[in-house]
Short mmCIF file of C-alpha atoms and ligand atoms in Angstrom, two decimals:
data_model
loop_
_atom_site.label_atom_id
_atom_site.label_comp_id
_atom_site.label_asym_id
_atom_site.label_seq_id
_atom_site.Cartn_x
_atom_site.Cartn_y
_atom_site.Cartn_z
CA MET A 28 0.00 0.00 0.00
CA ASN A 29 1.45 3.40 -0.93
CA LYS A 30 1.21 6.50 1.28
CA LYS A 31 -1.85 7.87 -0.48
CA GLU A 32 -3.74 4.59 -0.14
CA SER A 33 -2.73 4.27 3.49
CA ASP A 34 -3.92 7.86 4.26
CA LYS A 35 -7.21 7.11 2.55
CA LEU A 36 -7.64 3.90 4.50
CA ILE A 37 -7.06 5.72 7.82
CA SER A 38 -9.71 8.31 7.00
CA SER A 39 -12.20 5.64 5.86
CA LEU A 40 -11.69 3.60 9.03
CA LEU A 41 -12.12 6.70 11.17
CA GLN A 42 -15.31 7.79 9.41
CA TYR A 43 -16.76 4.27 9.49
CA TRP A 44 -16.09 4.07 13.21
CA TYR A 45 -17.55 7.57 13.72
CA ALA A 46 -20.77 6.76 11.89
CA GLN A 47 -21.37 3.90 14.32
CA HIS A 48 -20.08 5.32 17.59
CA LYS A 49 -20.46 9.09 17.61
CA ARG A 50 -22.13 10.52 20.64
CA SER A 51 -25.48 12.16 20.17
CA LEU A 52 -24.79 15.81 21.02
CA PRO A 53 -27.08 18.79 20.49
CA TRP A 54 -24.70 20.75 18.25
CA ARG A 55 -24.38 17.76 15.93
CA GLU A 56 -28.03 18.04 14.99
CA THR A 57 -27.48 21.14 12.88
CA LYS A 58 -25.04 22.74 10.49
CA ALA A 59 -26.05 26.26 11.46
CA PRO A 60 -22.73 28.17 11.58
CA TYR A 61 -23.65 30.13 14.71
CA VAL A 62 -24.43 26.94 16.64
CA VAL A 63 -21.32 25.08 15.43
CA TRP A 64 -19.15 28.09 16.25
CA ILE A 65 -20.55 28.42 19.80
CA SER A 66 -20.08 24.68 20.42
CA GLU A 67 -16.50 24.74 19.17
CA ILE A 68 -15.60 27.67 21.40
CA ILE A 69 -17.24 26.10 24.45
CA LEU A 70 -15.52 22.76 23.84
CA GLN A 71 -12.06 24.29 23.79
CA GLN A 72 -10.56 23.45 27.18
CA THR A 73 -13.89 22.02 28.39
CA ARG A 74 -15.07 18.41 28.64
CA VAL A 75 -18.14 17.48 26.59
CA ASN A 76 -20.27 16.62 29.65
CA GLN A 77 -19.68 19.99 31.24
CA GLY A 78 -19.84 21.87 27.93
CA ASN A 79 -23.20 20.34 27.03
CA ASP A 80 -25.15 22.12 29.79
CA TYR A 81 -23.42 25.44 29.10
CA PHE A 82 -24.09 25.09 25.39
CA LEU A 83 -27.82 24.54 25.95
CA ARG A 84 -28.06 27.48 28.35
CA PHE A 85 -26.08 29.72 26.04
CA ILE A 86 -28.17 28.91 22.96
CA GLU A 87 -31.39 29.30 24.91
CA ARG A 88 -30.33 32.73 26.16
CA PHE A 89 -28.67 33.88 22.91
CA PRO A 90 -30.33 31.93 20.08
CA ASP A 91 -28.62 33.83 17.27
CA ILE A 92 -25.83 36.26 16.44
CA LYS A 93 -28.08 39.29 16.83
CA SER A 94 -29.23 38.43 20.34
CA LEU A 95 -25.62 37.85 21.38
CA ALA A 96 -24.36 41.07 19.83
CA GLU A 97 -27.15 43.08 21.48
CA ALA A 98 -26.68 41.60 24.96
CA SER A 99 -24.57 43.24 27.65
CA GLU A 100 -21.13 41.83 28.31
CA ASP A 101 -22.15 41.19 31.93
CA ASP A 102 -25.02 38.99 30.69
CA VAL A 103 -22.67 36.97 28.50
CA LEU A 104 -20.14 36.53 31.30
CA LYS A 105 -22.89 35.54 33.72
CA ILE A 106 -24.02 32.69 31.45
CA TRP A 107 -20.36 31.66 31.10
CA GLN A 108 -19.71 31.77 34.83
CA GLY A 109 -17.95 28.64 36.09
CA LEU A 110 -16.77 27.51 32.67
CA GLY A 111 -13.37 29.21 32.99
CA TYR A 112 -11.18 30.80 30.32
CA TYR A 113 -13.43 33.84 30.24
CA SER A 114 -11.62 35.40 27.31
CA ARG A 115 -13.63 32.93 25.20
CA ALA A 116 -16.88 34.59 26.28
CA ARG A 117 -15.56 38.11 25.81
CA ASN A 118 -14.25 37.19 22.35
CA LEU A 119 -17.56 35.55 21.35
CA TYR A 120 -19.30 38.74 22.28
CA THR A 121 -16.87 40.91 20.31
CA ALA A 122 -17.02 38.54 17.33
CA ALA A 123 -20.84 38.66 17.32
CA LYS A 124 -20.63 42.45 17.01
CA GLN A 125 -18.04 42.03 14.24
CA VAL A 126 -20.43 39.76 12.31
CA MET A 127 -23.23 42.32 12.68
CA GLU A 128 -21.07 45.22 11.54
CA LYS A 129 -18.70 43.70 9.02
CA PHE A 130 -20.79 40.88 7.56
CA ASP A 131 -24.31 42.38 7.85
CA GLY A 132 -25.30 39.87 10.51
CA VAL A 133 -24.54 36.82 8.34
CA PHE A 134 -21.91 34.41 9.64
CA PRO A 135 -18.98 34.43 7.17
CA SER A 136 -18.50 31.42 4.91
CA SER A 137 -14.85 31.58 3.87
CA TYR A 138 -11.97 30.25 5.99
CA SER A 139 -10.14 33.59 6.03
CA ASP A 140 -13.25 35.55 7.03
CA ILE A 141 -14.05 33.07 9.79
CA LEU A 142 -10.45 33.33 10.95
CA SER A 143 -10.76 37.13 11.10
CA LEU A 144 -13.31 36.91 13.91
CA LYS A 145 -12.10 37.73 17.38
CA GLY A 146 -11.11 34.61 19.33
CA VAL A 147 -11.17 32.34 16.29
CA GLY A 148 -7.86 30.59 15.69
CA GLU A 149 -6.87 28.11 13.02
CA TYR A 150 -8.47 25.21 14.87
CA THR A 151 -11.91 26.82 15.21
CA ALA A 152 -11.84 28.26 11.69
CA ALA A 153 -11.01 24.81 10.28
CA ALA A 154 -13.73 23.15 12.37
CA VAL A 155 -16.47 25.59 11.32
CA ALA A 156 -15.31 25.79 7.69
CA SER A 157 -15.22 22.00 7.30
CA ILE A 158 -18.32 21.04 9.31
CA VAL A 159 -20.59 23.81 8.03
CA TYR A 160 -19.25 24.63 4.57
CA ASN A 161 -17.46 21.38 3.65
CA LEU A 162 -14.18 23.22 3.07
CA PRO A 163 -11.00 21.07 3.11
CA TYR A 164 -9.26 22.37 6.24
CA PRO A 165 -7.96 19.85 8.81
CA VAL A 166 -8.46 20.41 12.53
CA VAL A 167 -5.54 19.87 14.86
CA ASP A 168 -6.49 19.84 18.54
CA GLY A 169 -5.14 17.83 21.48
CA ASN A 170 -7.01 14.70 20.38
CA VAL A 171 -5.69 14.94 16.84
CA PHE A 172 -2.11 15.49 18.06
CA ARG A 173 -2.38 12.32 20.12
CA VAL A 174 -3.92 10.14 17.42
CA LEU A 175 -1.50 11.24 14.70
CA SER A 176 1.57 11.02 16.92
CA ARG A 177 0.69 7.41 17.79
CA LEU A 178 -0.36 6.33 14.30
CA PHE A 179 2.89 7.59 12.77
CA THR A 180 5.16 7.48 15.88
CA ILE A 181 6.02 11.17 15.46
CA GLU A 182 8.93 12.21 17.67
CA THR A 183 8.60 15.94 16.98
CA PRO A 184 7.29 17.65 20.15
CA ILE A 185 3.71 18.83 19.80
CA ASP A 186 4.47 21.98 21.83
CA SER A 187 7.06 23.30 19.38
CA THR A 188 6.57 25.59 16.39
CA ILE A 189 8.03 23.04 14.03
CA GLY A 190 5.81 20.33 15.57
CA LYS A 191 2.63 22.35 15.02
CA LYS A 192 3.55 22.88 11.38
CA TYR A 193 4.45 19.23 10.88
CA PHE A 194 1.27 17.89 12.47
CA ASN A 195 -0.76 20.25 10.36
CA GLU A 196 0.84 18.83 7.21
CA ILE A 197 0.13 15.24 8.31
CA ALA A 198 -3.45 16.17 9.20
CA GLN A 199 -3.87 17.75 5.78
CA SER A 200 -2.47 14.69 4.01
CA ILE A 201 -4.92 12.24 5.61
CA LEU A 202 -7.91 14.61 5.30
CA ASP A 203 -10.80 13.30 3.18
CA GLU A 204 -11.33 16.37 1.01
CA GLN A 205 -14.74 15.13 -0.10
CA HIS A 206 -15.99 14.85 3.46
CA PRO A 207 -13.74 17.12 5.55
CA GLY A 208 -16.40 17.81 8.20
CA ASP A 209 -17.07 14.14 8.92
CA HIS A 210 -13.38 13.33 8.80
CA ASN A 211 -12.49 16.08 11.28
CA GLN A 212 -15.27 15.19 13.68
CA ALA A 213 -14.36 11.50 13.39
CA ILE A 214 -10.70 11.93 14.34
CA MET A 215 -11.52 14.23 17.28
CA GLU A 216 -14.22 11.88 18.59
CA PHE A 217 -11.91 8.90 18.12
CA GLY A 218 -9.20 10.65 20.17
CA ALA A 219 -11.73 11.47 22.89
CA LEU A 220 -13.26 7.98 23.13
CA VAL A 221 -10.73 5.38 21.87
CA CYS A 222 -7.20 6.75 21.55
CA THR A 223 -7.37 8.36 24.98
CA PRO A 224 -4.35 9.81 26.85
CA LYS A 225 -3.79 7.23 29.61
CA GLN A 226 -5.71 4.05 28.74
CA PRO A 227 -6.23 3.89 25.00
CA LYS A 228 -8.54 1.07 23.92
CA CYS A 229 -5.99 -0.46 21.56
CA THR A 230 -7.42 -3.98 21.74
CA GLU A 231 -10.71 -2.86 20.22
CA CYS A 232 -9.24 -0.15 17.96
CA PRO A 233 -10.18 -0.23 14.27
CA LEU A 234 -6.84 1.43 13.39
CA GLN A 235 -4.72 -1.15 15.16
CA SER A 236 -3.41 -2.66 11.90
CA VAL A 237 -2.06 0.70 10.69
CA CYS A 238 -0.84 2.08 14.03
CA LEU A 239 2.96 2.17 14.33
CA ALA A 240 2.95 2.88 18.09
CA PHE A 241 0.78 -0.20 18.65
CA GLU A 242 3.10 -2.28 16.49
CA LYS A 243 6.14 -1.04 18.43
CA LYS A 244 4.30 -1.48 21.76
CA ASN A 245 5.13 2.05 22.92
CA VAL A 246 1.76 3.77 22.63
CA LEU A 247 2.07 5.71 25.89
CA ASN A 248 5.31 7.36 24.76
CA TYR A 249 3.24 9.53 22.41
CA PRO A 250 2.65 12.38 21.95
CA VAL A 251 6.11 13.76 22.72
CA LYS A 252 6.22 17.05 24.63
CA LYS A 253 9.11 19.45 25.01
CA GLY A 254 8.41 20.87 28.40
CA LYS A 255 5.82 20.87 31.13
CA THR A 256 3.81 23.98 31.88
CA ILE A 257 5.08 25.66 35.01
CA GLN A 258 2.28 26.72 37.31
CA LYS A 259 2.90 29.96 39.13
CA GLU A 260 1.56 30.27 42.67
CA ARG A 261 -0.33 33.41 43.62
CA PHE A 262 -1.81 34.56 46.91
CA PHE A 263 -5.09 36.47 46.98
CA ASN A 264 -6.66 38.04 50.07
CA TYR A 265 -10.30 38.98 49.54
CA PHE A 266 -12.37 41.23 51.81
CA HIS A 267 -16.08 40.51 51.84
CA ILE A 268 -17.40 43.67 53.43
CA GLU A 269 -20.77 43.83 55.14
CA GLN A 270 -22.29 47.21 55.90
CA ASN A 271 -26.02 47.42 56.57
CA GLY A 272 -26.88 44.90 53.86
CA TYR A 273 -24.41 46.30 51.33
CA THR A 274 -21.06 45.07 50.09
CA TYR A 275 -18.35 46.28 47.72
CA VAL A 276 -17.14 44.81 44.45
CA LYS A 277 -14.98 45.83 41.52
CA LYS A 278 -14.70 44.74 37.92
CA ARG A 279 -11.28 43.29 37.11
CA ASP A 280 -10.05 45.56 34.37
CA ASN A 281 -6.50 44.49 33.68
CA SER A 282 -5.14 41.87 31.32
CA ASP A 283 -4.77 39.41 34.16
CA VAL A 284 -7.04 36.40 34.83
CA TRP A 285 -10.81 36.89 35.04
CA LYS A 286 -10.91 40.17 33.13
CA ASN A 287 -14.26 41.96 33.47
CA LEU A 288 -15.52 39.63 36.19
CA TYR A 289 -16.48 41.12 39.54
CA GLU A 290 -14.64 40.49 42.78
CA PHE A 291 -14.33 41.71 46.35
CA PRO A 292 -11.62 44.19 47.33
CA LEU A 293 -8.39 42.28 46.93
CA ILE A 294 -4.82 42.44 48.17
CA GLU A 295 -2.40 40.16 46.38
CA THR A 296 0.67 39.17 48.36
CA GLU A 297 3.93 37.36 47.60
CA GLU A 298 3.13 34.58 50.06
CA GLN A 299 0.35 33.40 52.31
CA ASN A 300 -0.22 36.01 55.06
CA ASP A 301 -2.28 36.01 58.22
CA LEU A 302 -4.28 39.10 59.20
CA LEU A 303 -1.50 40.56 61.34
CA LYS A 304 0.97 40.37 58.49
CA LEU A 305 -1.61 41.69 56.05
CA GLN A 306 -2.11 44.77 58.20
CA GLU A 307 1.50 45.70 57.53
CA ASN A 308 0.81 45.73 53.79
CA SER A 309 0.43 49.19 52.21
CA GLY A 310 -2.54 47.84 50.21
CA PHE A 311 -4.30 47.18 53.50
CA SER A 312 -3.94 50.73 54.81
CA ASN A 313 -5.01 52.05 51.41
CA LEU A 314 -8.17 50.01 51.59
CA PHE A 315 -9.12 50.53 55.19
CA HIS A 316 -7.85 53.91 56.25
CA SER A 317 -10.00 56.63 57.77
CA VAL A 318 -12.48 54.25 59.30
CA GLY A 319 -13.38 53.63 62.91
CA GLU A 320 -13.91 50.18 64.39
CA ILE A 321 -13.74 47.33 61.92
CA TYR A 322 -14.28 43.71 62.68
CA PHE A 323 -12.34 41.17 60.56
CA GLN A 324 -13.05 37.47 60.51
CA HIS A 325 -11.08 34.95 58.50
CA LYS A 326 -13.80 32.87 56.85
CA LEU A 327 -12.17 30.52 54.42
CA ARG A 328 -8.99 29.47 52.64
CA LEU A 329 -9.42 27.99 49.15
CA LYS A 330 -6.98 26.61 46.62
CA HIS A 331 -7.98 27.19 43.02
CA ILE A 332 -6.10 25.63 40.14
CA LEU A 333 -5.97 27.25 36.71
CA SER A 334 -3.93 26.10 33.71
CA HIS A 335 -0.88 28.23 34.47
CA ARG A 336 -1.53 29.32 38.02
CA ILE A 337 -2.41 28.00 41.43
CA ILE A 338 -4.34 30.59 43.39
CA HIS A 339 -4.36 30.41 47.18
CA ALA A 340 -7.19 32.59 48.37
CA ASP A 341 -8.01 33.78 51.87
CA PHE A 342 -11.44 35.28 52.40
CA TYR A 343 -12.12 37.73 55.21
CA ARG A 344 -15.52 38.87 56.31
CA VAL A 345 -15.31 42.54 57.28
CA GLU A 346 -18.05 44.18 59.31
CA LEU A 347 -18.37 47.92 59.34
CA GLY A 348 -20.64 49.96 61.53
CA GLN A 349 -23.37 52.13 60.12
CA TYR A 350 -21.46 55.36 60.54
CA ASN A 351 -18.02 54.36 59.40
CA ILE A 352 -16.48 56.83 57.01
CA PHE A 353 -15.26 54.59 54.33
CA ASP A 354 -12.81 55.63 51.66
CA ILE A 355 -13.39 52.43 49.72
CA GLU A 356 -16.54 53.85 48.15
CA LYS A 357 -14.43 55.81 45.71
CA LYS A 358 -12.72 52.75 44.31
CA PHE A 359 -15.44 50.10 44.47
CA ILE A 360 -19.06 49.68 43.55
CA LYS A 361 -21.48 49.50 46.47
CA ILE A 362 -24.10 46.84 45.86
CA LYS A 363 -26.78 45.09 47.91
CA SER A 364 -25.30 41.94 49.45
CA ALA A 365 -28.39 40.03 48.32
CA SER A 366 -27.66 40.89 44.69
CA LEU A 367 -24.15 39.39 44.67
CA PHE A 368 -25.31 36.29 42.82
CA GLU A 369 -26.47 38.43 39.90
CA TYR A 370 -22.93 39.52 39.06
CA PRO A 371 -20.56 37.48 36.91
CA VAL A 372 -17.78 36.29 39.19
CA SER A 373 -14.95 33.77 38.99
CA ARG A 374 -15.52 30.16 39.94
CA LEU A 375 -13.36 30.80 43.01
CA ILE A 376 -15.64 33.57 44.34
CA HIS A 377 -18.71 31.56 43.40
CA LYS A 378 -17.36 28.65 45.44
CA TYR A 379 -16.82 30.95 48.42
CA LEU A 380 -20.37 32.34 48.15
CA GLU A 381 -21.80 28.84 48.04
CA ILE A 382 -19.88 27.74 51.12
CA ILE A 383 -20.47 30.68 53.48
S1 SF4 B 22 -4.03 1.17 18.32
FE1 SF4 B 22 -4.09 2.28 20.23
S2 SF4 B 22 -2.60 3.90 19.96
FE2 SF4 B 22 -3.03 3.11 17.93
S3 SF4 B 22 -4.66 4.45 17.16
FE3 SF4 B 22 -5.61 2.68 18.13
S4 SF4 B 22 -6.06 3.33 20.21
FE4 SF4 B 22 -4.57 4.77 19.36
#
């Protein structure tokens, strides 16, 4: 069998397997570009089970591009709350406005136009272009890296520039150009259900006869990675202020994590501090100067793991009397404590609110 025949066989086996084993998922029932796009964005960095509920809620709340573009960003973030990687939600919102303004409200149909939308990278553009418009662009996500690296025992690290280019070429060469959408969905589903990271189901795999890693009995050596992600530790100290049924929050407005989500007044420190040590921090006197009696209570310590960071968070309940003069009003928004749940917040703050 020559290379071309072998590539064709791989795609046929994948698509045959997919036709019989694909999971029934709501976004697979349509080829509407808006729906496919939303599902692809949600499924980046999110497992299908978790993504499913968010997808249904999102589509119910924003059934089309127009409703998304006309919503408020707070509404979009609120629906997204808990899903993580909030830049995806902010980008969806910006892209919806782009479609309304630049493409007269009609989702673009060429690869380059899809790629021009905010938050859409090569993977998402290839997925939407192939699934919706049958255009011959291969997808390369974590599942595809794994499957290809094992099938062809590729030693090039997947987290290198050269590796990304190389895997893209291999993905292109095995792509069924007549049925690129089915092919792409098949290989991703196969990676998610059969050729899994830790316990691939090699004994029941339809690609066993063409898989080099299986033949060499070194399946778990693939994919090859250059380096591990280093997780930075950060230390957050939150102050949940109570004053006659009101509290204070602020929208995160920097390019850091959780941009545009709301949070309590925060002091970030270099290491874990207790209250005594915190009181020596200049951030503390900036927050709480010119007030009378304040009562602090340490409520909770939570550890929150993100892809590149581990956040250690201490939460303090702060009680202020009715007549305290409080400088914090200039820097934070005063809201009714009872309305806290209406604001989009990080999963960490949500967890705290559920526990207390
Ligand atoms: S034989 Fe194993 S490693 Fe090879 S493609 Fe199948 S599941 Fe993946």
